[in-house]
Short mmCIF file of C-alpha atoms in Angstrom, two decimals:
data_model
loop_
_atom_site.label_atom_id
_atom_site.label_comp_id
_atom_site.label_asym_id
_atom_site.label_seq_id
_atom_site.Cartn_x
_atom_site.Cartn_y
_atom_site.Cartn_z
CA UNK W 897 -0.19 -0.08 -0.21
CA UNK W 898 1.49 3.73 -0.73
CA UNK W 899 1.88 5.86 1.89
CA UNK W 900 1.35 9.91 1.97
CA UNK W 901 3.05 10.82 -0.92
CA UNK W 902 4.27 14.73 -0.52
CA UNK W 903 6.20 17.09 -3.35
CA UNK W 904 8.58 18.76 -3.90
CA UNK W 905 10.72 17.51 -1.09
CA UNK W 906 13.13 20.23 -0.93
CA UNK W 907 12.38 23.96 -1.85
CA UNK W 908 14.49 27.23 -1.78
CA UNK W 909 12.89 30.09 -2.24
CA UNK W 910 13.88 34.07 -1.80
CA UNK W 911 11.14 35.69 0.90
CA UNK W 912 8.26 37.31 -0.97
CA UNK W 913 8.38 34.85 -3.50
CA UNK W 914 5.31 32.34 -3.35
CA UNK W 915 5.54 28.59 -3.07
CA UNK W 916 2.96 25.42 -2.90
CA UNK W 917 3.47 21.74 -1.69
CA UNK W 918 1.01 19.24 -2.56
CA UNK W 919 0.41 15.96 -0.72
CA UNK W 920 -1.52 12.74 -1.74
CA UNK W 921 -2.75 10.72 1.10
CA UNK W 922 -3.09 7.19 2.00
CA UNK W 923 -6.38 5.68 -0.19
CA UNK W 924 -9.12 5.84 1.40
CA UNK W 925 -8.40 8.33 3.96
CA UNK W 926 -10.59 11.01 4.77
CA UNK W 927 -9.25 13.14 7.39
CA UNK W 928 -6.07 15.27 6.31
CA UNK W 929 -3.39 17.39 8.24
CA UNK W 930 -1.06 19.94 7.13
CA UNK W 931 1.42 20.09 9.97
CA UNK W 932 4.76 22.57 10.22
CA UNK W 933 7.60 21.26 12.15
CA UNK W 934 10.61 23.91 13.13
CA UNK W 935 13.82 23.01 14.11
CA UNK W 936 14.45 20.80 17.26
CA UNK W 937 10.57 21.14 17.98
CA UNK W 938 7.19 18.80 17.13
CA UNK W 939 5.10 19.13 14.32
CA UNK W 940 2.14 21.60 14.96
CA UNK W 941 -0.99 21.65 12.81
CA UNK W 942 -1.83 23.85 10.40
CA UNK W 943 -5.08 22.98 9.24
CA UNK W 944 -7.06 19.68 9.06
CA UNK W 945 -9.70 18.38 6.35
CA UNK W 946 -12.71 16.07 7.05
CA UNK W 947 -13.30 15.05 3.57
CA UNK W 948 -13.15 18.49 1.34
CA UNK W 949 -13.84 20.42 4.54
CA UNK W 950 -11.44 22.14 6.62
CA UNK W 951 -12.77 21.78 10.31
CA UNK W 952 -9.71 23.28 12.23
CA UNK W 953 -7.80 26.13 10.88
CA UNK W 954 -7.61 27.73 13.65
CA UNK W 955 -3.52 27.68 13.60
CA UNK W 956 -3.26 28.43 9.98
CA UNK W 957 -2.00 31.88 9.25
CA UNK W 958 -4.55 33.15 7.02
CA UNK W 959 -3.08 36.62 5.95
CA UNK W 960 -0.59 34.10 3.73
CA UNK W 961 -1.00 30.62 4.31
CA UNK W 962 -4.08 29.02 2.25
CA UNK W 963 -4.75 25.26 1.60
CA UNK W 964 -7.53 23.38 -0.71
CA UNK W 965 -8.29 19.92 -0.55
CA UNK W 966 -10.38 19.80 -4.11
CA UNK W 967 -12.86 16.57 -4.34
CA UNK W 968 -11.23 15.55 -1.10
CA UNK W 969 -7.83 13.75 -1.51
CA UNK W 970 -5.51 15.55 -2.84
CA UNK W 971 -4.46 18.67 -0.88
CA UNK W 972 -2.28 21.19 -1.76
CA UNK W 973 -0.66 24.16 0.89
CA UNK W 974 0.24 28.04 -0.52
CA UNK W 975 2.37 30.55 0.99
CA UNK W 976 2.25 33.52 -0.66
CA UNK W 977 4.21 35.84 0.15
CA UNK W 978 6.77 34.00 2.00
CA UNK W 979 8.94 35.28 4.83
CA UNK W 980 12.25 34.08 6.69
CA UNK W 981 10.54 32.33 9.36
CA UNK W 982 8.44 30.40 7.34
CA UNK W 983 11.29 27.87 7.03
CA UNK W 984 10.32 24.71 8.42
CA UNK W 985 9.62 21.07 7.13
CA UNK W 986 5.72 20.73 6.09
CA UNK W 987 4.46 17.63 6.96
CA UNK W 988 1.37 16.27 5.95
CA UNK W 989 -0.86 13.52 7.05
CA UNK W 990 -3.75 11.22 6.58
CA UNK W 991 -5.65 9.27 9.10
CA UNK W 992 -9.14 7.40 8.64
CA UNK W 993 -12.02 8.63 10.45
CA UNK W 994 -13.65 6.15 13.01
CA UNK W 995 -10.38 3.83 13.08
CA UNK W 996 -9.60 2.67 16.39
CA UNK W 997 -6.30 4.40 17.23
CA UNK W 998 -6.68 7.40 14.75
CA UNK W 999 -3.13 6.81 13.99
CA UNK W 1000 -2.21 9.37 11.82
CA UNK W 1001 0.11 8.36 8.27
CA UNK W 1002 2.70 10.89 8.17
CA UNK W 1003 4.67 11.74 4.54
CA UNK W 1004 8.11 12.58 4.28
CA UNK W 1005 7.73 16.24 4.64
CA UNK W 1006 8.84 19.32 1.94
CA UNK W 1007 11.55 21.05 3.42
CA UNK W 1008 11.39 24.73 2.45
CA UNK W 1009 14.26 27.31 3.17
CA UNK W 1010 13.21 30.72 2.63
CA UNK W 1011 16.90 33.02 2.16
CA UNK D 1357 2.42 27.25 25.67
CA UNK D 1358 3.74 24.02 25.16
CA UNK D 1359 1.04 21.87 26.08
CA UNK D 1360 3.25 18.52 25.83
CA UNK D 1361 6.94 18.66 26.78
CA UNK D 1362 9.62 15.92 26.74
CA UNK D 1363 12.23 17.53 28.89
CA UNK D 1364 15.11 15.46 27.91
CA UNK D 1365 16.71 16.55 23.74
CA UNK D 1366 18.53 13.24 23.58
CA UNK D 1367 19.28 10.12 25.20
CA UNK D 1368 22.25 7.24 24.70
CA UNK D 1369 21.90 3.32 25.68
CA UNK D 1370 23.88 0.41 25.32
CA UNK D 1371 22.59 -2.26 22.76
CA UNK D 1372 20.50 -4.62 24.81
CA UNK D 1373 19.66 -2.09 27.87
CA UNK D 1374 16.91 -0.56 28.41
CA UNK D 1375 15.30 2.88 27.03
CA UNK D 1376 13.09 5.03 29.09
CA UNK D 1377 11.71 8.41 27.19
CA UNK D 1378 9.85 10.56 29.40
CA UNK D 1379 7.07 12.83 28.28
CA UNK D 1380 4.27 15.18 30.43
CA UNK D 1381 1.45 16.99 30.15
CA UNK D 1382 -0.34 20.15 30.93
CA UNK D 1383 -3.85 19.56 29.71
CA UNK D 1384 -6.19 17.70 32.10
CA UNK D 1385 -8.29 16.99 29.13
CA UNK D 1386 -6.19 14.89 27.36
CA UNK D 1387 -7.54 11.32 27.11
CA UNK D 1388 -5.57 9.82 24.15
CA UNK D 1389 -1.63 9.58 23.98
CA UNK D 1390 0.72 8.36 21.08
CA UNK D 1391 4.49 7.86 20.58
CA UNK D 1392 5.87 8.35 17.26
CA UNK D 1393 9.10 7.43 15.86
CA UNK D 1394 10.91 9.66 12.98
CA UNK D 1395 14.15 8.92 11.21
CA UNK D 1396 16.17 11.41 9.09
CA UNK D 1397 14.38 13.04 6.12
CA UNK D 1398 11.50 10.70 6.86
CA UNK D 1399 8.10 11.55 8.60
CA UNK D 1400 7.48 10.07 11.51
CA UNK D 1401 5.55 6.93 11.85
CA UNK D 1402 3.22 5.84 14.57
CA UNK D 1403 4.63 2.99 17.27
CA UNK D 1404 2.26 3.21 19.98
CA UNK D 1405 -0.89 4.69 21.66
CA UNK D 1406 -2.59 4.07 25.12
CA UNK D 1407 -5.99 5.72 26.10
CA UNK D 1408 -6.54 7.55 29.30
CA UNK D 1409 -8.68 4.42 30.58
CA UNK D 1410 -5.65 2.30 30.76
CA UNK D 1411 -2.33 3.06 32.69
CA UNK D 1412 -0.17 0.41 30.34
CA UNK D 1413 -0.10 -0.61 26.81
CA UNK D 1414 2.42 -3.02 25.60
CA UNK D 1415 3.63 -3.86 22.19
CA UNK D 1416 6.44 -6.02 21.65
CA UNK D 1417 9.62 -4.83 23.17
CA UNK D 1418 7.51 -1.36 23.29
CA UNK D 1419 5.54 -0.84 26.65
CA UNK D 1420 4.07 2.53 26.99
CA UNK D 1421 2.85 3.86 30.84
CA UNK D 1422 0.42 6.17 31.84
CA UNK D 1423 0.31 8.35 35.20
CA UNK D 1424 -2.92 10.64 34.97
CA UNK D 1425 -2.13 12.17 38.25
CA UNK D 1426 1.23 13.39 37.81
CA UNK D 1427 0.64 13.63 33.72
CA UNK D 1428 2.96 11.96 33.19
CA UNK D 1429 3.57 8.95 30.35
CA UNK D 1430 7.01 7.04 29.54
CA UNK D 1431 7.96 4.53 26.66
CA UNK D 1432 10.10 1.53 27.31
CA UNK D 1433 12.11 0.02 24.96
CA UNK D 1434 13.29 -3.24 25.84
CA UNK D 1435 15.58 -4.50 24.83
CA UNK D 1436 16.93 -1.70 22.65
CA UNK D 1437 18.60 -2.42 19.63
CA UNK D 1438 20.59 -0.06 17.07
CA UNK D 1439 17.68 0.29 15.05
CA UNK D 1440 15.84 2.12 17.29
CA UNK D 1441 18.11 4.64 17.22
CA UNK D 1442 15.56 7.93 15.89
CA UNK D 1443 13.89 10.63 17.41
CA UNK D 1444 11.02 10.28 19.25
CA UNK D 1445 7.51 12.05 19.86
CA UNK D 1446 4.88 12.12 22.30
CA UNK D 1447 1.63 13.26 21.01
CA UNK D 1448 -1.55 14.27 23.19
CA UNK D 1449 -4.92 14.55 22.32
CA UNK D 1450 -8.65 15.65 23.59
CA UNK D 1451 -10.89 12.29 22.67
CA UNK D 1452 -10.32 10.20 19.80
CA UNK D 1453 -12.82 11.92 16.88
CA UNK D 1454 -9.61 13.13 15.02
CA UNK D 1455 -9.40 15.76 17.33
CA UNK D 1456 -5.98 18.11 17.16
CA UNK D 1457 -2.88 16.59 18.40
CA UNK D 1458 -0.74 17.98 20.71
CA UNK D 1459 3.35 16.92 20.26
CA UNK D 1460 6.34 16.83 22.47
CA UNK D 1461 9.71 18.61 20.92
CA UNK D 1462 11.11 15.33 20.74
CA UNK D 1463 14.02 13.05 22.57
CA UNK D 1464 16.88 11.72 19.94
CA UNK D 1465 17.61 8.20 21.18
CA UNK D 1466 21.02 6.69 20.10
CA UNK D 1467 21.49 2.74 20.93
CA UNK D 1468 24.84 1.84 20.78
CA UNK D 1469 26.06 -1.62 19.79
#
């Protein structure tokens, strides 16, 4: 079974430029999460989707960040414009709503460097 | 405010011995806890979980203990193997309905052959 797929794996951009990350969750998983992990820290939730609905985006900096999950499958996270402080690893995870453990399966992440 | 804390950034253990990783939380509403393991350049992978109705859960070499009164949980790995060398994150949530998981800052475990 294929895991969570993310692209690109690495991205280097200059500040004020836009950037987008893509995530394809595990087939059948209707819950999708975007996390940001700063160096030396644990993942912090940015947004959670149930199917195509964003049910928790309270931690998403909405002035510059946006996300979408069309058709309740793939998702895209966008930053425009990027700032130096956005340098981090962006992780996508998915889970099966209603499963016994609510275990989240993570992708490998996208490492963003803003210069 | 960090609601889940892992106060030891690193831990070194000899192969074959026990590894004990600790985690503290501040929110008494947390009732579901997980441990994740993360290798470099990979996403975290689920290791073991525990519900607040239990105080222990065991899966092979891995056992998680929960002390609700102390708001503390620990992960025991016995015996430790070199392949266990990774960063371990604990996470906590309120309820099982896919709620937000709050992650600790991680403990880097090195198992010395």
